[in-house]
Coordinates of C-alpha atoms and ligand atoms in Angstrom, one line a residue:
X18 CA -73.7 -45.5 -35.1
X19 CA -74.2 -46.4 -38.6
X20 CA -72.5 -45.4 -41.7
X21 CA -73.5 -45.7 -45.6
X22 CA -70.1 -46.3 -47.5
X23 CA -70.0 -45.3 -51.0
X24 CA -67.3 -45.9 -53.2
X25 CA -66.9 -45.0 -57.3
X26 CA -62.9 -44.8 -57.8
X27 CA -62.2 -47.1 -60.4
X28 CA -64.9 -49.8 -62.0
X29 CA -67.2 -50.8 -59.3
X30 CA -70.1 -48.5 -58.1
X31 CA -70.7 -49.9 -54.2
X32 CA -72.6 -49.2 -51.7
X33 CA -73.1 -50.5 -48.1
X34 CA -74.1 -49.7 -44.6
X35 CA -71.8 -50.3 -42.0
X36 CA -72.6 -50.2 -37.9
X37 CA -70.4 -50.5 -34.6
X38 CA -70.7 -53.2 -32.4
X39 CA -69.5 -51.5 -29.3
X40 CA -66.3 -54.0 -29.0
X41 CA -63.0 -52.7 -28.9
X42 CA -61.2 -55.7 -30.9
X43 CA -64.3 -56.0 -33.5
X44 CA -64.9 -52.4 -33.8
X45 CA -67.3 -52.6 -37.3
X46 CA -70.3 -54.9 -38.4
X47 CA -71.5 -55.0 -42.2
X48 CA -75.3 -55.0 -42.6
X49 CA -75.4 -54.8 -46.1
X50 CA -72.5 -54.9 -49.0
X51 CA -73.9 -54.2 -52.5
X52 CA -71.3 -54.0 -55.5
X53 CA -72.1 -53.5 -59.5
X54 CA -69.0 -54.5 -61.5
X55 CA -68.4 -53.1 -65.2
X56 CA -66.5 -55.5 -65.7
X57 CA -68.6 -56.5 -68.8
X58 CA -68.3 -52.5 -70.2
X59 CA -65.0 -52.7 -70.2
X60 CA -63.9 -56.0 -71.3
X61 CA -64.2 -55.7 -75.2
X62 CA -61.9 -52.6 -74.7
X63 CA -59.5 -54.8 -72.9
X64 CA -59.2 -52.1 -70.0
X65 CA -60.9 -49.9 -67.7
X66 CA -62.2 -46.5 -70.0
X67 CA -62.7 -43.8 -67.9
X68 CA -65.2 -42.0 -69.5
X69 CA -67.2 -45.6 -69.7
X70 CA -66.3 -46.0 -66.7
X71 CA -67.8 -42.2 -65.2
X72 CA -70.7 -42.6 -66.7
X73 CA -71.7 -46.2 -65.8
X74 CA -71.4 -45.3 -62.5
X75 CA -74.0 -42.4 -63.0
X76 CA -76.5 -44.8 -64.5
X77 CA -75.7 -47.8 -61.6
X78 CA -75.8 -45.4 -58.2
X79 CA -79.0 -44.6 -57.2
X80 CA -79.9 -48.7 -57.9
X81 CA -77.1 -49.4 -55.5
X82 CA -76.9 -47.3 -52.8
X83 CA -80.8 -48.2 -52.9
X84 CA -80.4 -51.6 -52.6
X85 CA -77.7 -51.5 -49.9
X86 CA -79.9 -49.3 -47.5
X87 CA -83.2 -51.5 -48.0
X88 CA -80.8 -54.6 -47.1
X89 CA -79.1 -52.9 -44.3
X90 CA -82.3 -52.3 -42.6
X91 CA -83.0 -48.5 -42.6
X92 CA -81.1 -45.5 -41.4
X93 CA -78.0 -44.0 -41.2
X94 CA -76.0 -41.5 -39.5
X95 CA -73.4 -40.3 -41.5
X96 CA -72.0 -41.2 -45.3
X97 CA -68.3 -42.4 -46.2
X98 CA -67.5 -41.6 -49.4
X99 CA -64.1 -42.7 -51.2
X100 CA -62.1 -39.1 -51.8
X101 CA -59.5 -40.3 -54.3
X102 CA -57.6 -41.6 -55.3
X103 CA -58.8 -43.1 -58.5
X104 CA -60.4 -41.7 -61.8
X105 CA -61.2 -38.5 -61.2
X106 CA -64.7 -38.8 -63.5
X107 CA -65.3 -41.8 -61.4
X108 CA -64.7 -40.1 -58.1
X109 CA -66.8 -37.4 -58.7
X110 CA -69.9 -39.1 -59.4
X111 CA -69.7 -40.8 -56.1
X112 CA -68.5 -37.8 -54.0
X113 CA -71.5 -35.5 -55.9
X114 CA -74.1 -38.3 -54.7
X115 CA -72.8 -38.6 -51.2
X116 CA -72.6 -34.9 -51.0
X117 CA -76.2 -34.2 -51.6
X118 CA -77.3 -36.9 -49.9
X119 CA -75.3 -35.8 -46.9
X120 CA -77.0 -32.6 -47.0
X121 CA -80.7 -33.4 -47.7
X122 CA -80.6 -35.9 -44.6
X123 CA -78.2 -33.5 -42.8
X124 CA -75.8 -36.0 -41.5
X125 CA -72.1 -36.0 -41.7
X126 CA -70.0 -36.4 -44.7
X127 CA -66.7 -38.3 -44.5
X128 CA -64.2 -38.2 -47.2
X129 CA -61.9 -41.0 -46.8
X130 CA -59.1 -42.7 -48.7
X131 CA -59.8 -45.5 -50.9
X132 CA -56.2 -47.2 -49.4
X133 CA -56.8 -46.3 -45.8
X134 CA -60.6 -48.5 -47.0
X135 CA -58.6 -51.6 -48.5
X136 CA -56.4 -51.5 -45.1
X137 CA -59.4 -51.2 -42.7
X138 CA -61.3 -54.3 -44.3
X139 CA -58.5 -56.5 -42.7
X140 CA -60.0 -54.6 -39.1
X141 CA -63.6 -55.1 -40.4
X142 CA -63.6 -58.8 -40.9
X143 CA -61.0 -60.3 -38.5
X144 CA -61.1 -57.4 -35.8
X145 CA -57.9 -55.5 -34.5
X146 CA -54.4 -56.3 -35.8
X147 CA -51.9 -57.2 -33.1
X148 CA -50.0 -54.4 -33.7
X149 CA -47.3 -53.1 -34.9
X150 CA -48.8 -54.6 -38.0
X151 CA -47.0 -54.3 -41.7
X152 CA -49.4 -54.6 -44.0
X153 CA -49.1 -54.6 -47.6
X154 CA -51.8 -53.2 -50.5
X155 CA -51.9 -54.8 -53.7
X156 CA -54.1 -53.2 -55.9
X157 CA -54.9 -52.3 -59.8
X158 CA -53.3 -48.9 -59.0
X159 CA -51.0 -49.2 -56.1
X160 CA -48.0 -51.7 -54.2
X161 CA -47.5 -49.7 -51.0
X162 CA -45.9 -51.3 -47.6
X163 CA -47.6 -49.7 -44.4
X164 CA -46.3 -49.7 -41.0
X165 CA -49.1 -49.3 -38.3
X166 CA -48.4 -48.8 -34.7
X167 CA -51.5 -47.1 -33.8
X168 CA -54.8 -47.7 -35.4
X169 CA -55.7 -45.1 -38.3
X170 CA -51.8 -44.2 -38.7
X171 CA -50.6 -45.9 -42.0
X172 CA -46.8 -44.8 -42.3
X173 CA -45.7 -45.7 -45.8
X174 CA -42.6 -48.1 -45.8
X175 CA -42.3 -48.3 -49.5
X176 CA -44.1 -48.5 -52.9
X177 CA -43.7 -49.8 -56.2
X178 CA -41.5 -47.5 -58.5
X179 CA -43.4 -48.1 -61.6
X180 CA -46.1 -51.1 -62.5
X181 CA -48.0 -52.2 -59.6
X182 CA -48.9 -55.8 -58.4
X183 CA -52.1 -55.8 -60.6
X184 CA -51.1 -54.0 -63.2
X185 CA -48.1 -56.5 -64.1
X186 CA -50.7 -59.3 -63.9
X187 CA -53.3 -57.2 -65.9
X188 CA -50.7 -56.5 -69.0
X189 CA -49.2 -60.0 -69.0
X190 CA -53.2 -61.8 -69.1
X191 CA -53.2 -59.8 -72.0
X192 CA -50.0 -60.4 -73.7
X193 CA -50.7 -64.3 -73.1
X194 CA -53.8 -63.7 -74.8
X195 CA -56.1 -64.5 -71.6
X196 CA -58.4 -61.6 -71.6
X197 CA -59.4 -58.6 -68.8
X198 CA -59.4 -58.8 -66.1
X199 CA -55.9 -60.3 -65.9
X200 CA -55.5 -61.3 -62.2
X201 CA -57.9 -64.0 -61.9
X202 CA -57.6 -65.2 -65.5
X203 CA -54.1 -65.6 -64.5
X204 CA -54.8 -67.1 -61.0
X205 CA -57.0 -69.4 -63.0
X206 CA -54.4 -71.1 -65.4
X207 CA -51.5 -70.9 -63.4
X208 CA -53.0 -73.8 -61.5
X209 CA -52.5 -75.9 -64.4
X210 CA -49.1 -74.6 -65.1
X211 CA -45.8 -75.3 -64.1
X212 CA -44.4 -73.0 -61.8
X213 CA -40.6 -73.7 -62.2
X214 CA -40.6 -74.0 -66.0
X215 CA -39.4 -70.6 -67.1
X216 CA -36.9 -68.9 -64.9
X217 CA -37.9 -65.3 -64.9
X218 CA -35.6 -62.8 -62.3
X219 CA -36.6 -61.3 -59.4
X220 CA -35.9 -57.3 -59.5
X221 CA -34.7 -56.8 -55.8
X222 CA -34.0 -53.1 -55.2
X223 CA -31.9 -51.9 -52.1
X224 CA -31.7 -53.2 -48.8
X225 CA -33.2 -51.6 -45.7
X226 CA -30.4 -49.7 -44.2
X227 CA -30.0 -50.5 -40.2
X228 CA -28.9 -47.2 -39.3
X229 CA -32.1 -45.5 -41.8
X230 CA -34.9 -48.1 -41.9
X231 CA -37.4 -45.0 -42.6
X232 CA -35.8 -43.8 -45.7
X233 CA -38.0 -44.0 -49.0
X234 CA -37.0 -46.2 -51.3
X235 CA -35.7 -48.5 -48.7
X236 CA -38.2 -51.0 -49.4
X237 CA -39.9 -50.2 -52.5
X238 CA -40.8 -53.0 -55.5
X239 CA -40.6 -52.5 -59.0
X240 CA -42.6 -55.0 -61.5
X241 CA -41.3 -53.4 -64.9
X242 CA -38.4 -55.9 -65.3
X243 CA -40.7 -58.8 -64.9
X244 CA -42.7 -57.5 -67.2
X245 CA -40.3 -56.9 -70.1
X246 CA -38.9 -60.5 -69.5
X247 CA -42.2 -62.0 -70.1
X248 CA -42.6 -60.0 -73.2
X249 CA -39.3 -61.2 -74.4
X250 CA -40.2 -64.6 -73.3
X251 CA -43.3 -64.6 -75.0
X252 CA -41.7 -62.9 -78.4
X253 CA -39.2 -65.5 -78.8
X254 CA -41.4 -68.5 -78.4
X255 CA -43.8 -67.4 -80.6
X256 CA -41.2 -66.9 -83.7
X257 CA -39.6 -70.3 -82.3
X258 CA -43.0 -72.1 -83.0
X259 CA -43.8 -69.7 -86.2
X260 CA -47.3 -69.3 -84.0
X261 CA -49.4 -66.2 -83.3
X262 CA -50.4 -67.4 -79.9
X263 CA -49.0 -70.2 -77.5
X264 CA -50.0 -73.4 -76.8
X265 CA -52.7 -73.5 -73.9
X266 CA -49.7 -75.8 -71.8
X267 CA -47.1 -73.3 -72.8
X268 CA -49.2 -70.2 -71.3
X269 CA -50.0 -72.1 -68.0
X270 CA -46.1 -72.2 -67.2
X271 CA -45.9 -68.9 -68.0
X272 CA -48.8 -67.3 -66.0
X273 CA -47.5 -69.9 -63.1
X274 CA -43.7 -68.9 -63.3
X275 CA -44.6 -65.4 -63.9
X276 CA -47.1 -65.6 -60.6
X277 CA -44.6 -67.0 -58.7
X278 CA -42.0 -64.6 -58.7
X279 CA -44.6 -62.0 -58.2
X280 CA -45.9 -63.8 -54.6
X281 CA -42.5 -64.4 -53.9
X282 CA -41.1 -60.7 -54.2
X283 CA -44.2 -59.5 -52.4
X284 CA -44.2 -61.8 -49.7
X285 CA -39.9 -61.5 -49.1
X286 CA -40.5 -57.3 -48.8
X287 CA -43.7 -58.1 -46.6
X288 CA -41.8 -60.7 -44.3
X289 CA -38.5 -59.0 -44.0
X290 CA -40.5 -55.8 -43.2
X291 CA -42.4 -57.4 -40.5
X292 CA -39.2 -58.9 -38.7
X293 CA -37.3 -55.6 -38.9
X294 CA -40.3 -53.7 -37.4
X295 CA -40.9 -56.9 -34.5
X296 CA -44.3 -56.9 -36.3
X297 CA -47.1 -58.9 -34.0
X298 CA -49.2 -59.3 -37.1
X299 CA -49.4 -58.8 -41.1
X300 CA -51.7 -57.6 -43.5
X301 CA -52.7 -58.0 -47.2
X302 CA -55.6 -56.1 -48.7
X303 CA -56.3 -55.0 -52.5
X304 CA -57.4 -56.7 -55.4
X305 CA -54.3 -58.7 -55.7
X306 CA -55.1 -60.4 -52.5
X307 CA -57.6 -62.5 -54.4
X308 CA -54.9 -64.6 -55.9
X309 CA -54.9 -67.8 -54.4
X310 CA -51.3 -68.2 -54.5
X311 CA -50.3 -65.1 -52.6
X312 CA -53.2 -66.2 -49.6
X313 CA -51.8 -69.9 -49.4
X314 CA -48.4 -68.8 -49.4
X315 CA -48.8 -65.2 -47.0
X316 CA -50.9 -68.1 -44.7
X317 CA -47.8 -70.6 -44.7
X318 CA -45.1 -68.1 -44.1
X319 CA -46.9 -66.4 -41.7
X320 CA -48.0 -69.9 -39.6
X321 CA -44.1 -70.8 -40.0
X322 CA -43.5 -67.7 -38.1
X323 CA -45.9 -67.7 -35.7
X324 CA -47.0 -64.4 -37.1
X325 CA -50.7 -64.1 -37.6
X326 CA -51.9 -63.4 -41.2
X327 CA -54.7 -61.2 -42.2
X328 CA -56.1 -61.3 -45.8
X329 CA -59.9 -60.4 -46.1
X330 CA -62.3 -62.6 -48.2
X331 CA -62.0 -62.8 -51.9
X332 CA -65.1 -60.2 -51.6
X333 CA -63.6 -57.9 -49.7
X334 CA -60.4 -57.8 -51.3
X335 CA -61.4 -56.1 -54.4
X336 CA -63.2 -53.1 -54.6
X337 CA -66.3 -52.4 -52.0
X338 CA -68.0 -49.8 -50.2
X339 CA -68.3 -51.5 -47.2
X340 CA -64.0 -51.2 -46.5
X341 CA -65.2 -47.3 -47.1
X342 CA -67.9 -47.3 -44.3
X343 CA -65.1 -48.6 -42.1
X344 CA -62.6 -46.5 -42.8
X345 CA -65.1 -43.5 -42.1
X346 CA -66.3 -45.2 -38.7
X347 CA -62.5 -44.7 -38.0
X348 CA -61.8 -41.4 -39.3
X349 CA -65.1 -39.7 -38.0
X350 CA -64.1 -41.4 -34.3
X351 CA -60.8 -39.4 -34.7
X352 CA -62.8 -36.0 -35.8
X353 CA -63.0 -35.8 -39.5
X354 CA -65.6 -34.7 -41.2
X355 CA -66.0 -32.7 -45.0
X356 CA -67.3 -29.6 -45.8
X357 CA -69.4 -28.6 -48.8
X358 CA -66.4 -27.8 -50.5
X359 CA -64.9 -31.2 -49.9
X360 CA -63.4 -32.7 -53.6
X361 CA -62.4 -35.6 -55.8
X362 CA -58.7 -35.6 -55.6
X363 CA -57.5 -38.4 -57.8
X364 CA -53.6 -38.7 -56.7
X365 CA -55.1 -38.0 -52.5
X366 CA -51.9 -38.9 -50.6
X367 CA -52.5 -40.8 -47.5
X368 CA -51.3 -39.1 -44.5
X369 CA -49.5 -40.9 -42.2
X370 CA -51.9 -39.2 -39.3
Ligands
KG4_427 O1 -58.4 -53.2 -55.4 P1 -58.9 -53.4 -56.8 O2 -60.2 -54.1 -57.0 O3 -59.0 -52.1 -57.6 C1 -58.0 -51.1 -57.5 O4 -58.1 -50.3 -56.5 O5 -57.1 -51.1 -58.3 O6 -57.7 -54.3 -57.6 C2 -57.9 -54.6 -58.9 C3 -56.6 -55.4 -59.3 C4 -56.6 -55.7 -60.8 O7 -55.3 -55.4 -61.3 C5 -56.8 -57.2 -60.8 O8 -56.2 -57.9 -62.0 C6 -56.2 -57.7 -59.5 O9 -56.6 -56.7 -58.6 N1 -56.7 -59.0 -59.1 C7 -56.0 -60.1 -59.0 C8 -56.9 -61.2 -58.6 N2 -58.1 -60.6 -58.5 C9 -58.0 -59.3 -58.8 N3 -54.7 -60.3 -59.2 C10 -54.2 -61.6 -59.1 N4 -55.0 -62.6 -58.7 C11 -56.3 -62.5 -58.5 N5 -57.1 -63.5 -58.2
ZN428 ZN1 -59.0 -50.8 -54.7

């Protein structure tokens, strides 16, 4: 079976066909991946603008999906489309197309969740996780924990309680003056940086509790403190040096010691989470997988444990449709399909079955 993934939640219209192989521990093979980034609409704005943003993906769908069905070869027997959540004038451009496509070709329509997508590309490029499998999804949007004991099950652990992963690197690129989109420019500088020279505290919030492991809250992040001491940081410089901005030096210590305590407080929830559970594997999907700090660190822990580590490819970690075509193979295999009334929900919870 082959599946078309489409995928239009955020700033990236994608497309691509996705077949099974057949094999039990590789279940999915990609024949074609095509993504359009607006990442050049949106920069002089500093920001994603939804409205931009709805009606790029209007003007950029038909090219893609196009292209990713002449490059995977052909036909399909069902479409994925992302359901939410995301912007809700984004989603619905993506979820209209699929629709009538689904119904002029008369094949299924799948509605699937964009994080249940970022999850499954972990499956779709390294195969099964040893499970159970804690996996952790770092996104523009989102900093949710997942516990998964069977596949297709994502049981939320904990979550971020106000600025996600991406976000916190997204608002300090800016406030350092280092553009959009803020996780790689950070990734970028931080190389150059000193990663010890400004001390900036880790928010820890509660403990797991032995006796009530599966209480929420139990393991949830929060970024906001960071944040705010970076902003302070960064004030107080700036009037110390009577300087608008910072010196190019000065900005590379703080991206790197701002970086570090954010791969550091994602990797301690991720790790502590996967011994408690007796985790055979862990996971790390979502934009903010792309940082190069978080994949050699996530690798080294994980080898120090003997705990396999599964991080797709800086392509796959960010927005594709291809993690949607998966997903679907998965959800369709466990008997959903949408209706004509299927719609864009742009807060879609993910079940836990
Ligand atoms: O998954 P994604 O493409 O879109 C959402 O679903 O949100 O994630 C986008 C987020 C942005 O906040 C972006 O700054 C962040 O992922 N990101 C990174 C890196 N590449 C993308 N953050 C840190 N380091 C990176 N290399
Ligand atoms: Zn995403």
């Amino acid at each position: 079976m082959r599946v078309l993934g489409i995928e239009t939640s955020c700033d990236e219209t994608a497309a691509a066909v996705v077949e099974e192989t057949g094999e039990l521990e590789r279940p999915w093979r990609i024949r074609s991946s095509v993504v359009a980034s607006q990442v050049a609409v949106h920069r002089e704005w500093g920001g994603v603008v939804p409205e931009l943003s709805a009606r790029q993906h209007v003007r950029d769908i038909c090219g893609v999906v196009r292209q990713a069905l002449e490059a995977g070869g052909g036909g399909y027997d069902a479409i994925a489309v992302t359901q939410g959540p995301g912007l809700v004038g984004s989603l619905l451009v993506g979820l209209a197309f699929a629709k009538a496509l689904a119904w002029a070709r008369s094949v299924p329509l799948i509605p699937v969740h964009h994080l249940a997508g970022h999850i499954e590309s972990l499956v779709l490029e390294r195969g099964e996780m040893p499970r159970p499998a804690v996996v952790l999804v770092v996104s523009g949007g989102h900093t949710n924990l997942y516990r998964i004991e069977q596949p297709g099950r994502y049981e939320l652990l904990g979550r971020t309680r106000d600025d996600a992963a991406g976000e916190a690197f997204d608002k300090v690129a800016k406030l350092l003056g280092l553009g959009y989109p803020g996780g790689p420019a950070i990734d970028l500088v931080a190389r150059h940086g000193n990663d010890r020279a400004v001390r900036f505290p880790k928010t820890r919030l509660t403990h797991a509790d032995r006796n009530a492991p599966h209480l929420p809250g139990r393991r949830d992040f929060s970024f906001s403190g960071l944040k705010t001491s970076v902003v302070r940081h960064v004030a107080a410089r700036r009037e110390d040096l009577g300087l608008d901005g910072l010196p190019p030096a000065e900005v590379a210590d703080i991206a790197a010691s701002f970086q570090r305590v954010v791969v550091e407080t994602l990797l301690d929830r991720l790790f502590e989470a996967a011994l408690w559970y007796d985790a055979r594997s862990v996971g790390i999907a979502g934009g903010v997988s792309a940082n190069s700090r978080l994949r050699e660190e996530a690798e080294a822990r994980g080898a120090s444990r003997g705990l396999p580590v599964f991080i797709p490819s800086p392509a796959l970690s960010t927005d594709n449709a291809a993690m949607i075509a998966a997903a679907g193979l998965r959800r369709y295999r466990a008997g959903v399909v949408g209706g004509p009334d299927l719609n864009a929900d742009p807060s879609l919870p993910l079940q836990a079955a």
